[in-house]
Amino acid sequence: TSILQGFTHGGRDFALRGSAKILEGFQQKRDAEKPFFLLLHTYEAHDPYGRDGHPWPKLPVHPGKRSDLDLDAVTEPWEITKHYFLDRKARLDLIERYGPAVTKQVIQYVHGGYRDEPRPDVAADLREGYEAGVAWVDTIVRATVEQLEAWGMLENTVLVITSDHGEAFGEHGILAHGRQLYDELVHVPMVLAGPAPFDGGRSIPGGVGLVDVLPTFLDYIGGAPLQGVQGRSFLGLLKGEDAGRPVFSEEIVNRDNTGEDLDQMLTSVRSARWKYLITFDRLAGTVIEEAYDLLEDPGEQSDLCAGTGRIEGIAFDPAFCAAVEQARDRIWGAAQQSERLYRSPYSGGSAQVTSKRPKACGK
């Protein structure tokens, strides 16, 4: 399926730096008397970090030297990763020299290599490049919003700016957007502006997820709710009528996306105060829990389950406990099914789940 599925028209060049042409075309085609929905998607904040050497406009891919990088001097995984993330021209040279293997090496380094041999200096360089790129994208977003406003397209219109994931710089032993569910990757911005209740310049502390955006706008326009969707409207939160809800995230960790012999299912639950993570490791046959008090430990560095892997004794509120049990149902269901059906492609053996499901949260 395509990101354009269901739209009346669209284009595949999602470079926001080139949005002026896209906006002009949309302005000419739309019926000013009818409501509209416009999606602008961009990769500009994505790696390679920063403005210099970014893929828009596309750089030539013809053979020959493109960067000043001495490929013979760049041999360590951390060196290759640094240049791969900070300079697209160098990335193309590396790919030309080593082929697809260089991308696999970078994936393995950002997930496991950095954890085993951390290089804080590399993480700092990548963070600096990323933040410079985000600052640049901020100016692009501002110009785009100003153009929409100049055309009168923001009158009686709700504007949403959000992101699909964050980026890590060594906080939990990985770089980039590796396969984890800590806040540096899953706690993303959501900025809304428009008529009430999307006005007022407020910061809303309650939990919402990206899956809640569509139900919210269907609710806002009085549309019929969609069946089978996981999200729910957060209009009540914006109006001060409820406090939001715990938010779920999920991830799969395996050799294909990390380069390591791993096979794990991860689920997390987050509220304004608490963070819960549960990991089913098929190869080890274990189910491990983590918990963090985000008010006292926003960086998720002090696991309240350290040494036990279980959350007994933590005073979660009832709503959070209910969400924890949902996460447990998913993971323990997969674990029990694995004991019956699963054979690891990495070890060749059947999964034997050694952990036992703990007592109910809050008991």
mmCIF file of C-alpha atoms in Angstrom:
data_model
loop_
_atom_site.group_PDB
_atom_site.id
_atom_site.type_symbol
_atom_site.label_atom_id
_atom_site.label_comp_id
_atom_site.label_asym_id
_atom_site.label_seq_id
_atom_site.Cartn_x
_atom_site.Cartn_y
_atom_site.Cartn_z
ATOM 1 C CA THR A 1 0.000 0.000 0.000
ATOM 2 C CA SER A 2 1.094 3.573 -0.598
ATOM 3 C CA ILE A 3 1.102 6.583 1.698
ATOM 4 C CA LEU A 4 -1.027 8.203 -1.013
ATOM 5 C CA GLN A 5 -3.802 5.607 -0.746
ATOM 6 C CA GLY A 6 -7.192 7.293 -0.433
ATOM 7 C CA PHE A 7 -6.061 10.781 -1.486
ATOM 8 C CA THR A 8 -7.637 12.475 -4.501
ATOM 9 C CA HIS A 9 -4.192 13.527 -5.781
ATOM 10 C CA GLY A 10 -0.626 13.762 -4.571
ATOM 11 C CA GLY A 11 3.043 13.443 -5.403
ATOM 12 C CA ARG A 12 5.862 11.240 -4.265
ATOM 13 C CA ASP A 13 8.492 13.939 -3.780
ATOM 14 C CA PHE A 14 7.984 14.541 -0.066
ATOM 15 C CA ALA A 15 10.976 16.856 0.363
ATOM 16 C CA LEU A 16 9.567 19.689 2.443
ATOM 17 C CA ARG A 17 12.271 22.038 1.176
ATOM 18 C CA GLY A 18 10.501 21.726 -2.136
ATOM 19 C CA SER A 19 7.039 22.295 -0.717
ATOM 20 C CA ALA A 20 6.418 25.593 -2.528
ATOM 21 C CA LYS A 21 5.730 23.830 -5.834
ATOM 22 C CA ILE A 22 3.574 21.216 -4.108
ATOM 23 C CA LEU A 23 1.570 23.886 -2.288
ATOM 24 C CA GLU A 24 1.047 25.913 -5.444
ATOM 25 C CA GLY A 25 -0.307 22.869 -7.247
ATOM 26 C CA PHE A 26 -2.602 22.022 -4.368
ATOM 27 C CA GLN A 27 -3.876 25.601 -4.154
ATOM 28 C CA GLN A 28 -4.722 25.590 -7.860
ATOM 29 C CA LYS A 29 -6.538 22.231 -7.778
ATOM 30 C CA ARG A 30 -8.550 22.511 -4.584
ATOM 31 C CA ASP A 31 -12.126 23.770 -4.419
ATOM 32 C CA ALA A 32 -11.999 26.701 -1.994
ATOM 33 C CA GLU A 33 -15.632 26.076 -1.086
ATOM 34 C CA LYS A 34 -14.975 22.558 0.204
ATOM 35 C CA PRO A 35 -13.092 21.287 3.250
ATOM 36 C CA PHE A 36 -9.629 19.925 2.547
ATOM 37 C CA PHE A 37 -7.073 17.590 4.048
ATOM 38 C CA LEU A 38 -3.424 18.194 3.184
ATOM 39 C CA LEU A 39 -0.528 15.958 4.232
ATOM 40 C CA LEU A 40 3.036 17.193 3.896
ATOM 41 C CA HIS A 41 5.663 14.584 4.713
ATOM 42 C CA THR A 42 9.392 15.224 4.949
ATOM 43 C CA TYR A 43 12.603 13.281 5.526
ATOM 44 C CA GLU A 44 14.781 16.356 6.038
ATOM 45 C CA ALA A 45 15.351 15.708 9.750
ATOM 46 C CA HIS A 46 16.333 12.117 8.934
ATOM 47 C CA ASP A 47 19.916 10.967 8.552
ATOM 48 C CA PRO A 48 22.262 11.999 7.083
ATOM 49 C CA TYR A 49 22.019 14.659 9.767
ATOM 50 C CA GLY A 50 22.283 18.346 9.055
ATOM 51 C CA ARG A 51 21.725 20.507 6.013
ATOM 52 C CA ASP A 52 24.993 19.885 4.167
ATOM 53 C CA GLY A 53 24.924 16.913 1.850
ATOM 54 C CA HIS A 54 21.254 16.222 2.450
ATOM 55 C CA PRO A 55 19.449 14.127 -0.160
ATOM 56 C CA TRP A 56 17.398 17.071 -1.437
ATOM 57 C CA PRO A 57 18.026 17.987 -4.135
ATOM 58 C CA LYS A 58 19.292 14.548 -5.128
ATOM 59 C CA LEU A 59 23.053 14.334 -5.485
ATOM 60 C CA PRO A 60 24.538 12.516 -8.497
ATOM 61 C CA VAL A 61 25.175 8.834 -7.998
ATOM 62 C CA HIS A 62 27.632 8.394 -10.874
ATOM 63 C CA PRO A 63 30.935 6.583 -10.180
ATOM 64 C CA GLY A 64 33.860 8.625 -8.977
ATOM 65 C CA LYS A 65 34.998 10.509 -5.936
ATOM 66 C CA ARG A 66 32.266 12.619 -4.357
ATOM 67 C CA SER A 67 33.634 13.482 -0.928
ATOM 68 C CA ASP A 68 36.950 14.365 0.665
ATOM 69 C CA LEU A 69 36.880 11.182 2.711
ATOM 70 C CA ASP A 70 39.986 8.995 2.568
ATOM 71 C CA LEU A 71 38.322 5.612 2.367
ATOM 72 C CA ASP A 72 41.575 3.775 3.058
ATOM 73 C CA ALA A 73 41.868 5.577 6.409
ATOM 74 C CA VAL A 74 38.304 4.876 7.527
ATOM 75 C CA THR A 75 38.212 1.293 8.764
ATOM 76 C CA GLU A 76 36.734 1.220 12.279
ATOM 77 C CA PRO A 77 32.962 0.664 12.574
ATOM 78 C CA TRP A 78 32.553 3.851 14.615
ATOM 79 C CA GLU A 79 34.392 5.877 11.941
ATOM 80 C CA ILE A 80 32.290 4.431 9.139
ATOM 81 C CA THR A 81 29.108 5.070 11.132
ATOM 82 C CA LYS A 82 30.066 8.672 11.879
ATOM 83 C CA HIS A 83 30.670 9.544 8.236
ATOM 84 C CA TYR A 84 27.631 7.544 7.122
ATOM 85 C CA PHE A 85 25.369 9.659 9.339
ATOM 86 C CA LEU A 86 26.936 13.077 8.848
ATOM 87 C CA ASP A 87 27.742 13.308 5.130
ATOM 88 C CA ARG A 88 25.667 11.856 2.315
ATOM 89 C CA LYS A 89 28.489 12.240 -0.194
ATOM 90 C CA ALA A 90 30.745 10.185 2.070
ATOM 91 C CA ARG A 91 27.908 7.686 2.488
ATOM 92 C CA LEU A 92 27.681 7.231 -1.271
ATOM 93 C CA ASP A 93 31.452 6.721 -1.474
ATOM 94 C CA LEU A 94 31.312 4.116 1.290
ATOM 95 C CA ILE A 95 28.450 2.278 -0.403
ATOM 96 C CA GLU A 96 30.312 2.357 -3.696
ATOM 97 C CA ARG A 97 33.417 0.900 -2.063
ATOM 98 C CA TYR A 98 31.814 -1.738 0.183
ATOM 99 C CA GLY A 99 28.359 -2.273 -1.287
ATOM 100 C CA PRO A 100 25.291 -3.121 0.870
ATOM 101 C CA ALA A 101 27.608 -4.592 3.526
ATOM 102 C CA VAL A 102 28.439 -1.097 4.783
ATOM 103 C CA THR A 103 24.792 -0.397 5.654
ATOM 104 C CA LYS A 104 24.590 -3.680 7.550
ATOM 105 C CA GLN A 105 27.774 -2.781 9.425
ATOM 106 C CA VAL A 106 26.327 0.593 10.423
ATOM 107 C CA ILE A 107 23.081 -1.028 11.607
ATOM 108 C CA GLN A 108 25.047 -3.480 13.726
ATOM 109 C CA TYR A 109 27.202 -0.728 15.205
ATOM 110 C CA VAL A 110 24.361 1.617 16.194
ATOM 111 C CA HIS A 111 22.531 -1.191 17.966
ATOM 112 C CA GLY A 112 25.148 -3.496 19.479
ATOM 113 C CA GLY A 113 28.571 -2.146 18.586
ATOM 114 C CA TYR A 114 28.107 1.159 20.361
ATOM 115 C CA ARG A 115 26.733 -0.606 23.429
ATOM 116 C CA ASP A 116 29.777 -2.892 23.622
ATOM 117 C CA GLU A 117 32.355 -0.194 22.839
ATOM 118 C CA PRO A 118 30.762 3.218 23.465
ATOM 119 C CA ARG A 119 32.247 6.307 21.847
ATOM 120 C CA PRO A 120 30.680 9.337 23.557
ATOM 121 C CA ASP A 121 32.592 11.625 21.194
ATOM 122 C CA VAL A 122 30.859 10.014 18.210
ATOM 123 C CA ALA A 123 27.468 10.285 19.925
ATOM 124 C CA ALA A 124 28.152 13.979 20.628
ATOM 125 C CA ASP A 125 29.093 14.644 16.992
ATOM 126 C CA LEU A 126 25.953 12.907 15.758
ATOM 127 C CA ARG A 127 23.784 14.830 18.228
ATOM 128 C CA GLU A 128 25.298 18.130 17.102
ATOM 129 C CA GLY A 129 24.607 17.287 13.459
ATOM 130 C CA TYR A 130 21.063 16.164 14.223
ATOM 131 C CA GLU A 131 20.217 19.273 16.245
ATOM 132 C CA ALA A 132 21.592 21.500 13.483
ATOM 133 C CA GLY A 133 19.409 19.679 10.992
ATOM 134 C CA VAL A 134 16.311 19.983 13.183
ATOM 135 C CA ALA A 135 16.937 23.730 13.559
ATOM 136 C CA TRP A 136 17.103 23.965 9.776
ATOM 137 C CA VAL A 137 13.868 21.986 9.392
ATOM 138 C CA ASP A 138 12.214 24.364 11.872
ATOM 139 C CA THR A 139 12.848 27.233 9.443
ATOM 140 C CA ILE A 140 11.379 25.166 6.587
ATOM 141 C CA VAL A 141 8.262 24.367 8.600
ATOM 142 C CA ARG A 142 7.871 28.034 9.493
ATOM 143 C CA ALA A 143 8.111 29.069 5.829
ATOM 144 C CA THR A 144 5.549 26.421 4.885
ATOM 145 C CA VAL A 145 3.098 27.569 7.567
ATOM 146 C CA GLU A 146 3.561 31.202 6.553
ATOM 147 C CA GLN A 147 2.745 30.338 2.944
ATOM 148 C CA LEU A 148 -0.416 28.482 3.965
ATOM 149 C CA GLU A 149 -1.392 31.450 6.102
ATOM 150 C CA ALA A 150 -0.753 33.919 3.266
ATOM 151 C CA TRP A 151 -3.144 31.966 1.049
ATOM 152 C CA GLY A 152 -5.787 31.953 3.753
ATOM 153 C CA MET A 153 -5.604 28.183 4.056
ATOM 154 C CA LEU A 154 -5.199 28.272 7.844
ATOM 155 C CA GLU A 155 -8.469 30.079 8.459
ATOM 156 C CA ASN A 156 -10.787 27.729 10.336
ATOM 157 C CA THR A 157 -8.193 24.974 9.822
ATOM 158 C CA VAL A 158 -6.481 22.675 12.314
ATOM 159 C CA LEU A 159 -2.725 22.352 11.846
ATOM 160 C CA VAL A 160 -0.856 19.327 13.238
ATOM 161 C CA ILE A 161 2.910 18.908 13.334
ATOM 162 C CA THR A 162 4.260 15.619 14.617
ATOM 163 C CA SER A 163 6.890 12.936 14.051
ATOM 164 C CA ASP A 164 6.998 9.152 13.845
ATOM 165 C CA HIS A 165 10.022 8.603 16.120
ATOM 166 C CA GLY A 166 12.859 10.255 17.972
ATOM 167 C CA GLU A 167 16.596 9.652 17.852
ATOM 168 C CA ALA A 168 19.060 8.156 20.332
ATOM 169 C CA PHE A 169 22.588 9.298 21.041
ATOM 170 C CA GLY A 170 23.890 6.659 23.398
ATOM 171 C CA GLU A 171 21.333 7.105 26.204
ATOM 172 C CA HIS A 172 20.581 3.379 26.422
ATOM 173 C CA GLY A 173 23.526 2.002 24.517
ATOM 174 C CA ILE A 174 22.340 2.695 20.981
ATOM 175 C CA LEU A 175 22.513 5.389 18.332
ATOM 176 C CA ALA A 176 19.958 6.619 15.769
ATOM 177 C CA HIS A 177 16.462 5.103 15.939
ATOM 178 C CA GLY A 178 17.360 1.584 16.954
ATOM 179 C CA ARG A 179 15.004 -1.051 18.258
ATOM 180 C CA GLN A 180 14.123 0.192 21.726
ATOM 181 C CA LEU A 181 11.119 1.789 23.432
ATOM 182 C CA TYR A 182 12.778 4.337 25.719
ATOM 183 C CA ASP A 183 11.537 7.913 25.604
ATOM 184 C CA GLU A 184 14.292 9.275 23.369
ATOM 185 C CA LEU A 185 12.720 7.179 20.609
ATOM 186 C CA VAL A 186 8.991 7.059 21.368
ATOM 187 C CA HIS A 187 8.192 10.369 23.123
ATOM 188 C CA VAL A 188 7.630 12.556 20.071
ATOM 189 C CA PRO A 189 6.276 16.098 19.703
ATOM 190 C CA MET A 190 2.694 16.847 18.729
ATOM 191 C CA VAL A 191 1.852 20.489 18.091
ATOM 192 C CA LEU A 192 -1.748 21.478 17.283
ATOM 193 C CA ALA A 193 -3.120 24.881 16.355
ATOM 194 C CA GLY A 194 -6.521 26.066 15.189
ATOM 195 C CA PRO A 195 -10.012 26.873 16.470
ATOM 196 C CA ALA A 196 -11.061 25.788 19.974
ATOM 197 C CA PRO A 197 -10.219 23.397 21.524
ATOM 198 C CA PHE A 198 -6.953 23.471 19.545
ATOM 199 C CA ASP A 199 -6.122 27.015 20.663
ATOM 200 C CA GLY A 200 -4.788 28.704 23.774
ATOM 201 C CA GLY A 201 -1.031 28.121 23.699
ATOM 202 C CA ARG A 202 -1.256 25.350 26.312
ATOM 203 C CA SER A 203 0.956 22.416 27.098
ATOM 204 C CA ILE A 204 -1.180 19.315 27.684
ATOM 205 C CA PRO A 205 0.441 16.748 30.016
ATOM 206 C CA GLY A 206 -1.963 13.863 29.393
ATOM 207 C CA GLY A 207 -0.932 10.874 27.302
ATOM 208 C CA VAL A 208 -1.947 10.511 23.651
ATOM 209 C CA GLY A 209 -0.526 8.477 20.780
ATOM 210 C CA LEU A 210 -0.201 8.959 17.053
ATOM 211 C CA VAL A 211 -2.984 6.391 16.616
ATOM 212 C CA ASP A 212 -5.288 8.892 18.354
ATOM 213 C CA VAL A 213 -4.946 11.644 15.725
ATOM 214 C CA LEU A 214 -7.417 10.203 13.203
ATOM 215 C CA PRO A 215 -10.149 9.381 15.765
ATOM 216 C CA THR A 216 -9.765 12.873 17.227
ATOM 217 C CA PHE A 217 -10.434 14.625 13.935
ATOM 218 C CA LEU A 218 -13.319 12.367 13.040
ATOM 219 C CA ASP A 219 -14.774 13.274 16.434
ATOM 220 C CA TYR A 220 -14.078 16.977 15.838
ATOM 221 C CA ILE A 221 -15.933 17.100 12.517
ATOM 222 C CA GLY A 222 -18.770 14.923 13.751
ATOM 223 C CA GLY A 223 -17.830 11.976 11.576
ATOM 224 C CA ALA A 224 -18.704 8.395 12.360
ATOM 225 C CA PRO A 225 -15.950 6.594 14.301
ATOM 226 C CA LEU A 226 -13.986 3.992 12.385
ATOM 227 C CA GLN A 227 -14.361 0.383 13.426
ATOM 228 C CA GLY A 228 -11.331 -1.670 14.391
ATOM 229 C CA VAL A 229 -8.918 1.202 15.059
ATOM 230 C CA GLN A 230 -6.730 1.202 18.172
ATOM 231 C CA GLY A 231 -6.755 4.955 18.811
ATOM 232 C CA ARG A 232 -9.371 7.086 20.481
ATOM 233 C CA SER A 233 -10.343 10.751 20.407
ATOM 234 C CA PHE A 234 -8.480 13.094 22.747
ATOM 235 C CA LEU A 235 -10.903 16.018 22.374
ATOM 236 C CA GLY A 236 -11.931 15.480 25.994
ATOM 237 C CA LEU A 237 -8.315 15.930 27.085
ATOM 238 C CA LEU A 238 -8.031 19.212 25.167
ATOM 239 C CA LYS A 239 -11.267 20.421 26.764
ATOM 240 C CA GLY A 240 -10.088 19.465 30.256
ATOM 241 C CA GLU A 241 -12.748 16.779 30.599
ATOM 242 C CA ASP A 242 -10.355 13.844 31.089
ATOM 243 C CA ALA A 243 -6.693 13.217 31.836
ATOM 244 C CA GLY A 244 -5.649 11.185 28.825
ATOM 245 C CA ARG A 245 -4.603 7.564 29.005
ATOM 246 C CA PRO A 246 -1.531 5.340 29.142
ATOM 247 C CA VAL A 247 0.047 5.018 25.694
ATOM 248 C CA PHE A 248 1.350 1.774 24.176
ATOM 249 C CA SER A 249 4.348 1.237 21.916
ATOM 250 C CA GLU A 250 5.618 -1.983 20.355
ATOM 251 C CA GLU A 251 8.791 -3.182 18.670
ATOM 252 C CA ILE A 252 10.294 -6.337 17.177
ATOM 253 C CA VAL A 253 14.036 -6.948 17.564
ATOM 254 C CA ASN A 254 15.763 -9.493 15.345
ATOM 255 C CA ARG A 255 18.853 -10.115 13.258
ATOM 256 C CA ASP A 256 17.405 -8.352 10.220
ATOM 257 C CA ASN A 257 17.019 -5.005 11.972
ATOM 258 C CA THR A 258 19.999 -5.145 14.363
ATOM 259 C CA GLY A 259 22.602 -7.414 12.811
ATOM 260 C CA GLU A 260 22.699 -9.395 16.052
ATOM 261 C CA ASP A 261 21.370 -12.858 16.881
ATOM 262 C CA LEU A 262 18.325 -11.517 18.699
ATOM 263 C CA ASP A 263 14.665 -12.425 18.577
ATOM 264 C CA GLN A 264 12.568 -10.309 20.929
ATOM 265 C CA MET A 265 9.123 -8.771 21.292
ATOM 266 C CA LEU A 266 8.945 -5.459 23.187
ATOM 267 C CA THR A 267 5.930 -3.557 24.501
ATOM 268 C CA SER A 268 5.881 -0.390 26.593
ATOM 269 C CA VAL A 269 3.223 1.592 28.448
ATOM 270 C CA ARG A 270 3.689 5.275 29.290
ATOM 271 C CA SER A 271 1.729 7.753 31.388
ATOM 272 C CA ALA A 272 2.655 11.227 32.612
ATOM 273 C CA ARG A 273 4.486 9.638 35.541
ATOM 274 C CA TRP A 274 5.185 5.960 34.843
ATOM 275 C CA LYS A 275 6.941 3.954 32.136
ATOM 276 C CA TYR A 276 6.643 0.171 31.921
ATOM 277 C CA LEU A 277 8.478 -2.099 29.502
ATOM 278 C CA ILE A 278 8.137 -5.837 28.994
ATOM 279 C CA THR A 279 10.451 -7.904 26.777
ATOM 280 C CA PHE A 280 9.921 -11.469 25.601
ATOM 281 C CA ASP A 281 13.255 -12.964 24.551
ATOM 282 C CA ARG A 282 12.480 -16.045 22.484
ATOM 283 C CA LEU A 283 16.069 -17.288 22.436
ATOM 284 C CA ALA A 284 16.528 -17.035 26.212
ATOM 285 C CA GLY A 285 12.951 -18.089 26.977
ATOM 286 C CA THR A 286 12.516 -15.173 29.395
ATOM 287 C CA VAL A 287 10.037 -12.387 29.975
ATOM 288 C CA ILE A 288 11.602 -9.375 31.712
ATOM 289 C CA GLU A 289 9.871 -6.249 33.044
ATOM 290 C CA GLU A 290 11.254 -2.748 33.604
ATOM 291 C CA ALA A 291 9.659 0.282 35.263
ATOM 292 C CA TYR A 292 10.656 3.928 35.639
ATOM 293 C CA ASP A 293 9.309 6.892 37.592
ATOM 294 C CA LEU A 294 9.477 9.625 34.936
ATOM 295 C CA LEU A 295 8.996 12.409 37.483
ATOM 296 C CA GLU A 296 12.090 11.367 39.408
ATOM 297 C CA ASP A 297 13.964 9.741 36.537
ATOM 298 C CA PRO A 298 12.989 11.280 33.166
ATOM 299 C CA GLY A 299 16.043 9.749 31.489
ATOM 300 C CA GLU A 300 14.928 6.200 32.422
ATOM 301 C CA GLN A 301 18.262 5.348 34.001
ATOM 302 C CA SER A 302 17.099 3.771 37.294
ATOM 303 C CA ASP A 303 15.069 0.634 36.662
ATOM 304 C CA LEU A 304 12.700 0.098 39.593
ATOM 305 C CA CYS A 305 12.745 -3.631 38.777
ATOM 306 C CA ALA A 306 16.541 -3.889 38.751
ATOM 307 C CA GLY A 307 17.689 -7.315 39.890
ATOM 308 C CA THR A 308 14.216 -8.864 39.764
ATOM 309 C CA GLY A 309 12.705 -8.171 36.351
ATOM 310 C CA ARG A 310 9.300 -7.847 38.047
ATOM 311 C CA ILE A 311 7.169 -4.870 39.084
ATOM 312 C CA GLU A 312 5.824 -6.178 42.402
ATOM 313 C CA GLY A 313 5.582 -3.486 45.071
ATOM 314 C CA ILE A 314 5.437 -0.456 42.750
ATOM 315 C CA ALA A 315 2.459 1.799 43.511
ATOM 316 C CA PHE A 316 1.065 2.254 40.008
ATOM 317 C CA ASP A 317 -2.380 3.852 39.745
ATOM 318 C CA PRO A 318 -5.311 1.614 38.686
ATOM 319 C CA ALA A 319 -5.512 2.953 35.105
ATOM 320 C CA PHE A 320 -1.816 2.299 34.570
ATOM 321 C CA CYS A 321 -2.111 -1.183 36.094
ATOM 322 C CA ALA A 322 -4.938 -1.988 33.687
ATOM 323 C CA ALA A 323 -2.711 -0.948 30.781
ATOM 324 C CA VAL A 324 0.170 -3.023 32.170
ATOM 325 C CA GLU A 325 -2.073 -6.085 32.225
ATOM 326 C CA GLN A 326 -2.962 -5.471 28.569
ATOM 327 C CA ALA A 327 0.729 -5.388 27.690
ATOM 328 C CA ARG A 328 1.304 -8.544 29.707
ATOM 329 C CA ASP A 329 -1.583 -10.287 27.942
ATOM 330 C CA ARG A 330 0.051 -9.619 24.584
ATOM 331 C CA ILE A 331 3.540 -10.700 25.586
ATOM 332 C CA TRP A 332 2.576 -13.713 27.688
ATOM 333 C CA GLY A 333 0.171 -14.847 25.004
ATOM 334 C CA ALA A 334 3.028 -14.773 22.498
ATOM 335 C CA ALA A 335 5.306 -16.558 24.962
ATOM 336 C CA GLN A 336 2.826 -19.354 25.583
ATOM 337 C CA GLN A 337 2.188 -19.755 21.862
ATOM 338 C CA SER A 338 5.935 -19.888 21.237
ATOM 339 C CA GLU A 339 6.337 -22.802 23.621
ATOM 340 C CA ARG A 340 3.906 -24.759 21.470
ATOM 341 C CA LEU A 341 4.732 -23.593 17.956
ATOM 342 C CA TYR A 342 7.958 -21.642 17.724
ATOM 343 C CA ARG A 343 11.382 -22.790 16.591
ATOM 344 C CA SER A 344 14.123 -20.166 16.610
ATOM 345 C CA PRO A 345 15.702 -19.581 13.197
ATOM 346 C CA TYR A 346 18.919 -18.637 15.007
ATOM 347 C CA SER A 347 19.372 -21.490 17.483
ATOM 348 C CA GLY A 348 17.325 -24.175 15.768
ATOM 349 C CA GLY A 349 15.708 -25.099 19.070
ATOM 350 C CA SER A 350 12.199 -24.806 20.383
ATOM 351 C CA ALA A 351 11.387 -21.892 22.660
ATOM 352 C CA GLN A 352 11.246 -22.915 26.325
ATOM 353 C CA VAL A 353 9.816 -20.061 28.391
ATOM 354 C CA THR A 354 11.456 -20.276 31.810
ATOM 355 C CA SER A 355 9.725 -17.207 33.303
ATOM 356 C CA LYS A 356 6.320 -17.442 34.948
ATOM 357 C CA ARG A 357 3.658 -14.779 34.657
ATOM 358 C CA PRO A 358 3.739 -12.659 37.833
ATOM 359 C CA LYS A 359 0.738 -11.768 39.941
ATOM 360 C CA ALA A 360 -1.541 -8.985 38.769
ATOM 361 C CA CYS A 361 -0.251 -5.420 38.779
ATOM 362 C CA GLY A 362 -1.078 -3.630 42.035
ATOM 363 C CA LYS A 363 -1.774 -6.831 43.960
#
